Short mmCIF file of C-alpha atoms in Angstrom, two decimals:
data_model
loop_
_atom_site.label_atom_id
_atom_site.label_comp_id
_atom_site.label_asym_id
_atom_site.label_seq_id
_atom_site.Cartn_x
_atom_site.Cartn_y
_atom_site.Cartn_z
CA UNK A 1 -137.23 136.56 -37.48
CA UNK A 2 -135.67 134.36 -34.78
CA UNK A 3 -132.93 132.46 -36.58
CA UNK A 4 -133.14 129.70 -33.97
CA UNK A 5 -136.59 128.78 -35.27
CA UNK A 6 -136.09 128.70 -39.01
CA UNK A 7 -137.05 125.58 -40.96
CA UNK A 8 -133.95 124.80 -42.97
CA UNK A 9 -134.56 123.74 -46.55
CA UNK A 10 -132.59 120.61 -47.42
CA UNK A 11 -132.03 119.25 -50.95
CA UNK A 12 -134.41 116.43 -51.77
CA UNK A 13 -133.12 113.06 -50.67
CA UNK A 14 -134.25 110.02 -52.77
CA UNK A 15 -137.24 108.22 -51.28
CA UNK A 16 -135.39 104.92 -51.06
CA UNK A 17 -132.84 106.42 -48.64
CA UNK A 18 -133.77 105.51 -45.07
CA UNK A 19 -133.96 108.09 -42.28
CA UNK A 20 -130.76 106.90 -40.66
CA UNK A 21 -128.90 107.01 -43.99
CA UNK A 22 -129.92 110.56 -44.91
CA UNK A 23 -126.72 112.02 -43.48
CA UNK A 24 -124.71 109.52 -45.53
CA UNK A 25 -126.47 110.67 -48.68
CA UNK A 26 -126.02 114.36 -47.90
CA UNK A 27 -122.29 114.05 -47.25
CA UNK A 28 -121.71 111.88 -50.30
CA UNK A 29 -123.80 113.82 -52.81
CA UNK A 30 -123.65 117.50 -51.88
CA UNK A 31 -120.50 119.38 -52.83
CA UNK A 32 -120.82 122.13 -50.22
CA UNK A 33 -122.33 120.30 -47.24
CA UNK A 34 -120.17 119.66 -44.16
CA UNK A 35 -121.16 118.17 -40.80
CA UNK A 36 -118.68 120.24 -38.81
CA UNK A 37 -120.92 123.31 -38.24
CA UNK A 38 -123.10 121.02 -36.08
CA UNK A 39 -120.22 119.31 -34.31
CA UNK A 40 -117.00 121.24 -34.20
CA UNK A 41 -115.44 124.41 -32.80
CA UNK A 42 -111.94 125.69 -33.47
CA UNK A 43 -109.82 128.43 -31.95
CA UNK A 44 -106.99 130.54 -33.28
CA UNK A 45 -103.92 130.71 -31.02
CA UNK A 46 -105.45 133.89 -29.52
CA UNK A 47 -108.73 132.17 -28.64
CA UNK A 48 -110.88 133.63 -31.42
CA UNK A 49 -113.41 131.08 -32.63
CA UNK A 50 -113.70 129.54 -36.10
CA UNK A 51 -115.63 126.58 -37.44
CA UNK A 52 -112.61 124.38 -38.12
CA UNK A 53 -108.84 124.41 -38.53
CA UNK A 54 -109.05 124.58 -42.34
CA UNK A 55 -110.75 127.97 -42.39
CA UNK A 56 -108.73 131.06 -43.27
CA UNK A 57 -107.48 133.13 -40.36
CA UNK A 58 -109.87 136.04 -40.93
CA UNK A 59 -113.15 134.07 -40.99
CA UNK A 60 -114.30 134.02 -37.38
CA UNK A 61 -117.55 133.18 -35.66
CA UNK A 62 -118.67 136.73 -35.04
CA UNK A 63 -120.49 138.42 -32.19
CA UNK A 64 -121.79 141.48 -34.05
CA UNK A 65 -118.61 143.44 -34.82
CA UNK A 66 -115.99 141.21 -33.16
CA UNK A 67 -114.98 137.55 -33.07
CA UNK A 68 -116.19 135.36 -30.24
CA UNK A 69 -113.37 134.21 -27.93
CA UNK A 70 -113.52 130.93 -26.03
CA UNK A 71 -111.57 132.44 -23.13
CA UNK A 72 -113.97 135.32 -22.55
CA UNK A 73 -117.39 134.47 -24.07
CA UNK A 74 -120.01 131.97 -22.93
CA UNK A 75 -119.99 128.78 -24.99
CA UNK A 76 -123.79 128.64 -25.31
CA UNK A 77 -123.87 132.12 -26.85
CA UNK A 78 -121.10 131.21 -29.28
CA UNK A 79 -122.64 127.90 -30.33
CA UNK A 80 -126.24 129.04 -30.70
CA UNK A 81 -125.70 132.56 -32.01
CA UNK A 82 -126.86 133.93 -35.39
CA UNK A 83 -123.50 133.34 -37.10
CA UNK A 84 -123.46 129.60 -36.43
CA UNK A 85 -127.13 129.21 -37.26
CA UNK A 86 -126.67 131.03 -40.55
CA UNK A 87 -123.71 128.84 -41.55
CA UNK A 88 -125.72 125.71 -40.75
CA UNK A 89 -128.59 127.01 -42.85
CA UNK A 90 -126.28 127.63 -45.83
CA UNK A 91 -124.76 124.16 -45.55
CA UNK A 92 -128.12 122.43 -45.37
CA UNK A 93 -129.13 124.23 -48.56
CA UNK A 94 -125.83 123.15 -50.17
CA UNK A 95 -124.86 126.76 -50.74
CA UNK A 96 -121.80 126.53 -48.54
CA UNK A 97 -120.42 129.55 -46.74
CA UNK A 98 -117.59 132.02 -47.19
CA UNK A 99 -115.94 130.53 -44.11
CA UNK A 100 -115.34 127.35 -46.09
CA UNK A 101 -113.86 128.75 -49.32
CA UNK A 102 -110.43 127.21 -48.73
CA UNK A 103 -111.89 123.70 -48.72
CA UNK A 104 -113.69 124.32 -51.99
CA UNK A 105 -110.45 125.62 -53.54
CA UNK A 106 -108.48 122.58 -52.38
CA UNK A 107 -111.12 120.25 -53.83
CA UNK A 108 -110.79 121.88 -57.25
CA UNK A 109 -107.04 121.37 -57.12
CA UNK A 110 -106.76 117.85 -55.76
CA UNK A 111 -110.26 116.37 -55.58
CA UNK A 112 -109.87 116.00 -51.82
CA UNK A 113 -110.34 118.34 -48.89
CA UNK A 114 -110.74 118.42 -45.10
CA UNK A 115 -114.50 118.78 -45.70
CA UNK A 116 -114.65 115.40 -47.42
CA UNK A 117 -112.38 113.81 -44.86
CA UNK A 118 -114.35 115.05 -41.85
CA UNK A 119 -117.68 114.05 -43.40
CA UNK A 120 -116.36 110.53 -43.85
CA UNK A 121 -114.92 110.33 -40.34
CA UNK A 122 -118.08 111.44 -38.55
CA UNK A 123 -120.49 109.45 -40.67
CA UNK A 124 -118.46 106.30 -40.01
CA UNK A 125 -118.24 107.10 -36.31
CA UNK A 126 -122.02 107.23 -35.91
CA UNK A 127 -122.13 103.53 -36.75
CA UNK A 128 -120.76 102.69 -33.29
CA UNK A 129 -122.01 105.75 -31.37
CA UNK A 130 -125.84 105.59 -31.01
CA UNK A 131 -126.18 109.05 -29.41
CA UNK A 132 -124.15 110.62 -32.23
CA UNK A 133 -126.23 108.69 -34.78
CA UNK A 134 -129.45 110.14 -33.34
CA UNK A 135 -128.00 113.63 -33.42
CA UNK A 136 -126.83 113.35 -37.04
CA UNK A 137 -130.24 111.99 -38.02
CA UNK A 138 -131.78 115.21 -36.69
CA UNK A 139 -129.18 117.28 -38.55
CA UNK A 140 -130.23 115.63 -41.80
CA UNK A 141 -133.95 115.94 -41.10
CA UNK A 142 -136.07 118.51 -42.91
CA UNK A 143 -138.14 119.09 -39.79
CA UNK A 144 -137.72 122.06 -37.48
CA UNK A 145 -134.65 121.44 -35.37
CA UNK A 146 -133.15 123.55 -32.60
CA UNK A 147 -129.76 122.69 -31.13
CA UNK A 148 -130.06 124.95 -28.10
CA UNK A 149 -129.46 121.97 -25.81
CA UNK A 150 -126.36 120.78 -27.68
CA UNK A 151 -122.78 121.98 -27.26
CA UNK A 152 -119.79 121.16 -29.48
CA UNK A 153 -118.91 117.48 -29.53
CA UNK A 154 -115.54 118.21 -31.09
CA UNK A 155 -112.96 120.84 -30.15
CA UNK A 156 -109.89 121.95 -32.09
CA UNK A 157 -107.81 124.17 -29.84
CA UNK A 158 -104.67 126.10 -30.66
CA UNK A 159 -103.46 127.15 -27.24
CA UNK A 160 -101.11 130.01 -27.95
CA UNK A 161 -97.90 129.96 -29.94
CA UNK A 162 -95.32 128.46 -27.58
CA UNK A 163 -93.02 126.43 -29.81
CA UNK A 164 -89.42 125.26 -29.95
CA UNK A 165 -88.93 125.43 -33.74
CA UNK A 166 -88.69 128.03 -36.51
CA UNK A 167 -90.35 126.21 -39.41
CA UNK A 168 -90.04 128.01 -42.75
CA UNK A 169 -93.75 127.53 -43.49
CA UNK A 170 -94.88 128.89 -40.12
CA UNK A 171 -95.68 132.34 -38.76
CA UNK A 172 -95.70 134.17 -35.45
CA UNK A 173 -99.24 133.17 -34.48
CA UNK A 174 -98.12 129.54 -34.35
CA UNK A 175 -94.51 129.85 -33.23
CA UNK A 176 -93.11 132.14 -30.56
CA UNK A 177 -89.59 131.57 -31.88
CA UNK A 178 -90.40 132.41 -35.51
CA UNK A 179 -92.12 135.55 -34.21
CA UNK A 180 -88.96 136.68 -32.41
CA UNK A 181 -86.72 135.79 -35.35
CA UNK A 182 -88.80 137.75 -37.84
CA UNK A 183 -88.92 140.74 -35.52
CA UNK A 184 -85.12 140.75 -35.70
CA UNK A 185 -85.17 140.33 -39.48
CA UNK A 186 -87.56 143.23 -39.98
CA UNK A 187 -85.68 145.43 -37.52
CA UNK A 188 -82.31 144.76 -39.17
CA UNK A 189 -83.32 146.47 -42.43
CA UNK A 190 -81.76 143.65 -44.48
CA UNK A 191 -85.05 142.77 -46.13
CA UNK A 192 -85.28 146.19 -47.75
CA UNK A 193 -81.62 146.12 -48.78
CA UNK A 194 -82.21 142.82 -50.57
CA UNK A 195 -85.29 144.08 -52.43
CA UNK A 196 -87.60 142.01 -50.24
CA UNK A 197 -90.01 144.82 -49.46
CA UNK A 198 -92.98 142.51 -50.05
CA UNK A 199 -91.70 140.26 -47.28
CA UNK A 200 -90.96 143.21 -44.99
CA UNK A 201 -94.54 144.41 -45.42
CA UNK A 202 -96.11 141.00 -44.81
CA UNK A 203 -93.98 140.12 -41.81
CA UNK A 204 -94.57 143.56 -40.29
CA UNK A 205 -98.33 142.93 -40.50
CA UNK A 206 -97.90 139.47 -38.94
CA UNK A 207 -95.72 140.82 -36.13
CA UNK A 208 -98.23 143.55 -35.31
CA UNK A 209 -101.07 140.98 -35.26
CA UNK A 210 -99.19 138.79 -32.78
CA UNK A 211 -98.23 141.75 -30.59
CA UNK A 212 -101.89 142.80 -30.34
CA UNK A 213 -103.17 139.29 -29.65
CA UNK A 214 -103.67 137.62 -26.28
CA UNK A 215 -101.52 134.55 -26.88
CA UNK A 216 -101.37 133.16 -23.34
CA UNK A 217 -103.99 134.42 -20.90
CA UNK A 218 -107.19 133.43 -22.72
CA UNK A 219 -106.77 129.69 -22.11
CA UNK A 220 -106.05 130.22 -18.41
CA UNK A 221 -109.21 132.23 -17.64
CA UNK A 222 -112.06 131.02 -15.44
CA UNK A 223 -114.40 131.40 -18.43
CA UNK A 224 -112.29 129.06 -20.56
CA UNK A 225 -112.33 126.28 -17.98
CA UNK A 226 -116.02 126.85 -17.21
CA UNK A 227 -116.73 126.46 -20.92
CA UNK A 228 -114.57 123.36 -21.11
CA UNK A 229 -116.21 121.73 -18.08
CA UNK A 230 -119.65 122.24 -19.66
CA UNK A 231 -118.51 120.39 -22.78
CA UNK A 232 -116.33 117.77 -21.09
CA UNK A 233 -118.96 115.10 -20.20
CA UNK A 234 -120.17 114.63 -23.80
CA UNK A 235 -117.09 115.63 -25.75
CA UNK A 236 -116.29 113.05 -28.46
CA UNK A 237 -113.06 114.61 -29.71
CA UNK A 238 -110.42 116.96 -28.36
CA UNK A 239 -107.76 118.04 -30.81
CA UNK A 240 -104.94 120.27 -29.64
CA UNK A 241 -101.95 121.86 -31.25
CA UNK A 242 -100.12 125.13 -30.81
CA UNK A 243 -97.37 125.91 -30.85
CA UNK A 244 -96.13 122.55 -29.70
CA UNK A 245 -98.86 120.98 -27.50
CA UNK A 246 -96.52 118.82 -25.41
CA UNK A 247 -94.96 122.04 -24.08
CA UNK A 248 -98.23 123.75 -23.09
CA UNK A 249 -99.44 122.99 -19.55
CA UNK A 250 -103.10 123.74 -20.27
CA UNK A 251 -103.20 120.56 -22.34
CA UNK A 252 -102.44 118.53 -19.23
CA UNK A 253 -105.24 120.24 -17.31
CA UNK A 254 -107.82 119.60 -20.03
CA UNK A 255 -107.01 115.90 -19.93
CA UNK A 256 -107.46 115.99 -16.16
CA UNK A 257 -110.82 117.79 -16.53
CA UNK A 258 -112.04 115.10 -18.93
CA UNK A 259 -111.02 112.36 -16.51
CA UNK A 260 -112.74 114.22 -13.65
CA UNK A 261 -115.92 114.27 -15.78
CA UNK A 262 -115.64 110.48 -16.20
CA UNK A 263 -114.96 110.84 -19.89
CA UNK A 264 -111.95 108.71 -20.76
CA UNK A 265 -113.54 107.64 -24.05
CA UNK A 266 -113.21 111.09 -25.62
CA UNK A 267 -110.86 110.72 -28.54
CA UNK A 268 -107.71 112.73 -27.90
CA UNK A 269 -105.90 113.99 -30.99
CA UNK A 270 -102.87 116.21 -31.10
CA UNK A 271 -100.33 117.27 -33.68
CA UNK A 272 -96.73 117.22 -32.54
CA UNK A 273 -93.46 118.08 -34.26
CA UNK A 274 -91.88 115.03 -32.55
CA UNK A 275 -88.93 117.00 -31.18
CA UNK A 276 -89.93 116.57 -27.52
CA UNK A 277 -91.02 113.74 -25.26
CA UNK A 278 -92.77 115.00 -22.13
CA UNK A 279 -93.32 112.09 -19.68
CA UNK A 280 -96.15 113.86 -17.77
CA UNK A 281 -98.08 114.56 -20.97
CA UNK A 282 -97.85 110.97 -22.17
CA UNK A 283 -98.69 109.63 -18.70
CA UNK A 284 -101.99 111.56 -18.74
CA UNK A 285 -102.56 110.45 -22.30
CA UNK A 286 -102.18 106.77 -21.36
CA UNK A 287 -105.43 106.94 -19.33
CA UNK A 288 -107.57 107.46 -22.43
CA UNK A 289 -108.97 104.66 -24.56
CA UNK A 290 -108.94 106.46 -27.91
CA UNK A 291 -105.91 108.48 -28.92
CA UNK A 292 -104.66 109.69 -32.28
CA UNK A 293 -101.07 110.84 -32.35
CA UNK A 294 -100.53 113.02 -35.39
CA UNK A 295 -96.86 113.20 -36.20
CA UNK A 296 -96.03 116.23 -38.32
CA UNK A 297 -93.01 115.25 -40.38
CA UNK A 298 -92.00 117.21 -43.48
CA UNK A 299 -88.74 115.47 -44.25
CA UNK A 300 -85.98 113.15 -43.13
CA UNK A 301 -82.47 114.11 -42.05
CA UNK A 302 -81.20 117.40 -43.44
CA UNK A 303 -84.49 118.07 -45.25
CA UNK A 304 -86.33 117.95 -41.92
CA UNK A 305 -83.70 120.11 -40.24
CA UNK A 306 -83.89 122.75 -42.98
CA UNK A 307 -87.69 123.02 -43.23
CA UNK A 308 -88.23 122.72 -39.47
CA UNK A 309 -85.31 124.81 -38.30
CA UNK A 310 -84.20 123.82 -34.81
CA UNK A 311 -85.00 120.16 -35.40
CA UNK A 312 -82.44 117.49 -34.55
CA UNK A 313 -83.40 114.57 -36.77
CA UNK A 314 -81.87 111.93 -34.49
CA UNK A 315 -84.15 113.11 -31.67
CA UNK A 316 -87.21 113.08 -33.92
CA UNK A 317 -86.33 109.60 -35.15
CA UNK A 318 -86.07 108.31 -31.58
CA UNK A 319 -89.42 109.88 -30.61
CA UNK A 320 -91.12 108.32 -33.62
CA UNK A 321 -89.91 104.96 -32.30
CA UNK A 322 -91.35 105.78 -28.84
CA UNK A 323 -94.75 106.61 -30.33
CA UNK A 324 -94.93 103.27 -32.12
CA UNK A 325 -93.77 101.42 -29.03
CA UNK A 326 -96.41 103.09 -26.81
CA UNK A 327 -99.25 102.72 -29.31
CA UNK A 328 -98.42 99.12 -30.18
CA UNK A 329 -99.93 97.86 -26.88
CA UNK A 330 -103.08 99.94 -27.24
CA UNK A 331 -105.40 98.67 -30.01
CA UNK A 332 -107.58 101.79 -30.10
CA UNK A 333 -104.66 104.16 -30.47
CA UNK A 334 -103.99 105.42 -33.95
CA UNK A 335 -100.85 106.88 -35.48
CA UNK A 336 -101.08 109.31 -38.38
CA UNK A 337 -98.28 111.13 -40.14
CA UNK A 338 -98.99 114.39 -41.96
CA UNK A 339 -96.53 116.04 -44.33
CA UNK A 340 -96.96 119.60 -45.57
CA UNK A 341 -96.41 119.26 -49.31
CA UNK A 342 -94.36 122.18 -50.61
CA UNK A 343 -91.57 123.24 -52.96
CA UNK A 344 -88.87 122.16 -50.51
CA UNK A 345 -89.94 118.55 -49.97
CA UNK A 346 -92.11 117.17 -52.78
CA UNK A 347 -89.14 115.17 -54.13
CA UNK A 348 -88.26 113.79 -50.68
CA UNK A 349 -91.65 112.51 -49.48
CA UNK A 350 -90.72 108.87 -50.14
CA UNK A 351 -87.99 109.05 -47.49
CA UNK A 352 -90.70 109.63 -44.87
CA UNK A 353 -92.53 106.52 -46.09
CA UNK A 354 -89.41 104.43 -45.51
CA UNK A 355 -89.22 105.51 -41.86
CA UNK A 356 -92.92 104.80 -41.27
CA UNK A 357 -92.64 101.41 -42.92
CA UNK A 358 -89.66 100.42 -40.80
CA UNK A 359 -91.33 101.25 -37.48
CA UNK A 360 -94.73 99.81 -38.39
CA UNK A 361 -93.09 96.49 -39.22
CA UNK A 362 -91.01 96.50 -36.05
CA UNK A 363 -93.99 97.10 -33.75
CA UNK A 364 -96.71 95.62 -35.94
CA UNK A 365 -98.69 98.86 -35.65
CA UNK A 366 -100.52 100.45 -38.53
CA UNK A 367 -99.73 104.05 -39.49
CA UNK A 368 -101.47 106.24 -42.05
CA UNK A 369 -99.86 109.03 -44.04
CA UNK A 370 -101.48 112.04 -45.68
CA UNK A 371 -100.12 115.04 -47.62
CA UNK A 372 -101.39 118.51 -46.74
CA UNK A 373 -100.98 120.75 -49.76
CA UNK A 374 -99.44 124.07 -48.71
CA UNK A 375 -101.20 127.22 -49.90
CA UNK A 376 -99.64 129.71 -47.50
CA UNK A 377 -97.06 131.13 -47.61
CA UNK A 378 -97.52 131.09 -51.38
CA UNK A 379 -93.79 131.60 -52.05
CA UNK A 380 -93.14 128.09 -50.69
CA UNK A 381 -96.02 126.39 -52.49
CA UNK A 382 -95.65 123.95 -55.37
CA UNK A 383 -96.55 126.77 -57.75
CA UNK A 384 -92.98 128.10 -57.51
CA UNK A 385 -91.66 125.03 -59.34
CA UNK A 386 -92.31 124.62 -63.12
CA UNK A 387 -94.88 121.90 -63.78
CA UNK A 388 -92.58 119.88 -66.05
CA UNK A 389 -89.94 119.83 -63.33
CA UNK A 390 -92.45 118.65 -60.73
CA UNK A 391 -94.02 115.98 -62.90
CA UNK A 392 -90.58 114.59 -63.74
CA UNK A 393 -90.46 113.29 -60.16
CA UNK A 394 -93.73 111.35 -60.43
CA UNK A 395 -92.46 108.12 -62.08
CA UNK A 396 -89.97 107.58 -59.25
CA UNK A 397 -92.60 108.42 -56.61
CA UNK A 398 -95.10 106.00 -58.17
CA UNK A 399 -92.49 103.27 -58.38
CA UNK A 400 -91.67 103.56 -54.67
CA UNK A 401 -95.37 103.88 -53.77
CA UNK A 402 -96.01 100.40 -55.19
CA UNK A 403 -94.06 98.91 -52.29
CA UNK A 404 -96.69 100.19 -49.89
CA UNK A 405 -99.88 99.75 -51.90
CA UNK A 406 -101.13 96.41 -50.55
CA UNK A 407 -103.36 96.35 -47.48
CA UNK A 408 -101.84 95.03 -44.26
CA UNK A 409 -101.42 95.88 -40.59
CA UNK A 410 -98.21 97.65 -41.55
CA UNK A 411 -97.70 100.95 -43.33
CA UNK A 412 -100.04 101.10 -46.30
CA UNK A 413 -100.12 104.03 -48.66
CA UNK A 414 -103.80 104.65 -49.34
CA UNK A 415 -104.92 105.29 -52.89
CA UNK A 416 -106.59 108.57 -51.85
CA UNK A 417 -103.36 109.81 -50.29
CA UNK A 418 -101.33 108.93 -53.37
CA UNK A 419 -103.90 110.54 -55.67
CA UNK A 420 -103.89 113.72 -53.57
CA UNK A 421 -100.08 113.78 -53.74
CA UNK A 422 -99.95 113.23 -57.50
CA UNK A 423 -102.73 115.72 -58.24
CA UNK A 424 -101.10 118.46 -56.18
CA UNK A 425 -97.72 117.92 -57.83
CA UNK A 426 -99.12 117.84 -61.35
CA UNK A 427 -101.96 120.36 -61.18
CA UNK A 428 -100.70 123.31 -59.14
CA UNK A 429 -100.29 126.13 -61.71
CA UNK A 430 -96.80 127.54 -62.12
CA UNK A 431 -96.35 131.17 -61.07
CA UNK A 432 -93.16 132.87 -62.20
CA UNK A 433 -93.49 135.81 -59.81
CA UNK A 434 -93.86 133.45 -56.84
CA UNK A 435 -90.92 131.44 -58.14
CA UNK A 436 -88.70 134.51 -58.11
CA UNK A 437 -89.88 135.35 -54.61
CA UNK A 438 -89.10 131.81 -53.50
CA UNK A 439 -85.52 132.06 -54.75
CA UNK A 440 -84.98 135.47 -53.17
CA UNK A 441 -86.49 134.36 -49.85
CA UNK A 442 -84.41 131.18 -49.71
CA UNK A 443 -81.21 133.06 -50.55
CA UNK A 444 -81.83 135.54 -47.74
CA UNK A 445 -82.86 132.86 -45.24
CA UNK A 446 -79.75 130.81 -45.94
CA UNK A 447 -77.62 133.90 -45.40
CA UNK A 448 -79.37 134.80 -42.13
CA UNK A 449 -79.28 131.26 -40.72
CA UNK A 450 -75.89 130.33 -42.19
CA UNK A 451 -77.41 127.42 -44.10
CA UNK A 452 -77.28 126.11 -47.64
CA UNK A 453 -80.76 125.25 -48.84
#
């Protein structure tokens, strides 16, 4: 059977739901349905293709016995191949797919997930994008529908692992510096001397994976730019990270390719650690109407400098100010701050809110904040802290949160964000084995880096 010509069975939508509202109903009422398989493509730092950034590292869009790679494979074959069609079929039937298991797990823990967030974003966006609205209407339709003439409207690209930090939650695929540091750690033999064989084994696997991967050449190939130029005219969203995207030259070229295609309305999103300010990058960025600057901030002061090793907080603080200043004169630019919620910072989240509140008031520019619950590495997750110890921090967090609960043009702490924070702190199950690993890891890390965590 040709999978491109299968009639996809869709759960029955109530008769009083209009054709244009079908997608709204599907995203609101089905617990496995996600719009991203029809819209979005993601790459690992080595160019291997996944459906989105929330999918586990080993779930790729496959070409028979290997992952597709955006630097070496044709985009039309990737987008319209059996793997993508099968995933779309499963989502339309509300069966979900194995690719998306992490989202389902996060929803059980906190009630929220990237799946829910992306459904909401794209359904709202169709209200002021007629072409997107027509496309999503077809997605929700029970009739035969082929997308052979459609390419991704959203790209999430991790262009290699070039980075200037050694974040404790990171790994070699996302940071060139953490890769080199862990190579030294493994080579030294200290991990085995300190009874950290489990870490030696894991880091050895990670190091070997990075060494085998093409971390730089794939996004400089002719195929990559041919693929990008095909998508550029209709692209609605380009999200980039790394590594640190402001350090990666290919990001500048993609912005130039979009401008050459006459597409300055594509929404540009990027996640930055806020430790650098590259004038050329921000100059190119200033030519786009819709930009979302995603500041990744896991702490303030010494907390930030410990978790994101190599950070100088004064520099980050100054760059946060620059972001607000630049965005304040551009109404369609959005600022978002994401914090990776983990054992090392759950008690210090409110300090980040204070910084955001101060700058949003100064420049009269709204900023949103959202916690990302850390699952990997597990020895830094909230599960390493006893539940009663974690929940003891909630009254103080709630008390401070009240300062930011009213709607305004300033920093407002959304109820969903606060609920996600509280649920993660209170519901993550305690794991004594992970707790012991956390203590042993931190003790070794402090010794190696001459720190006191």
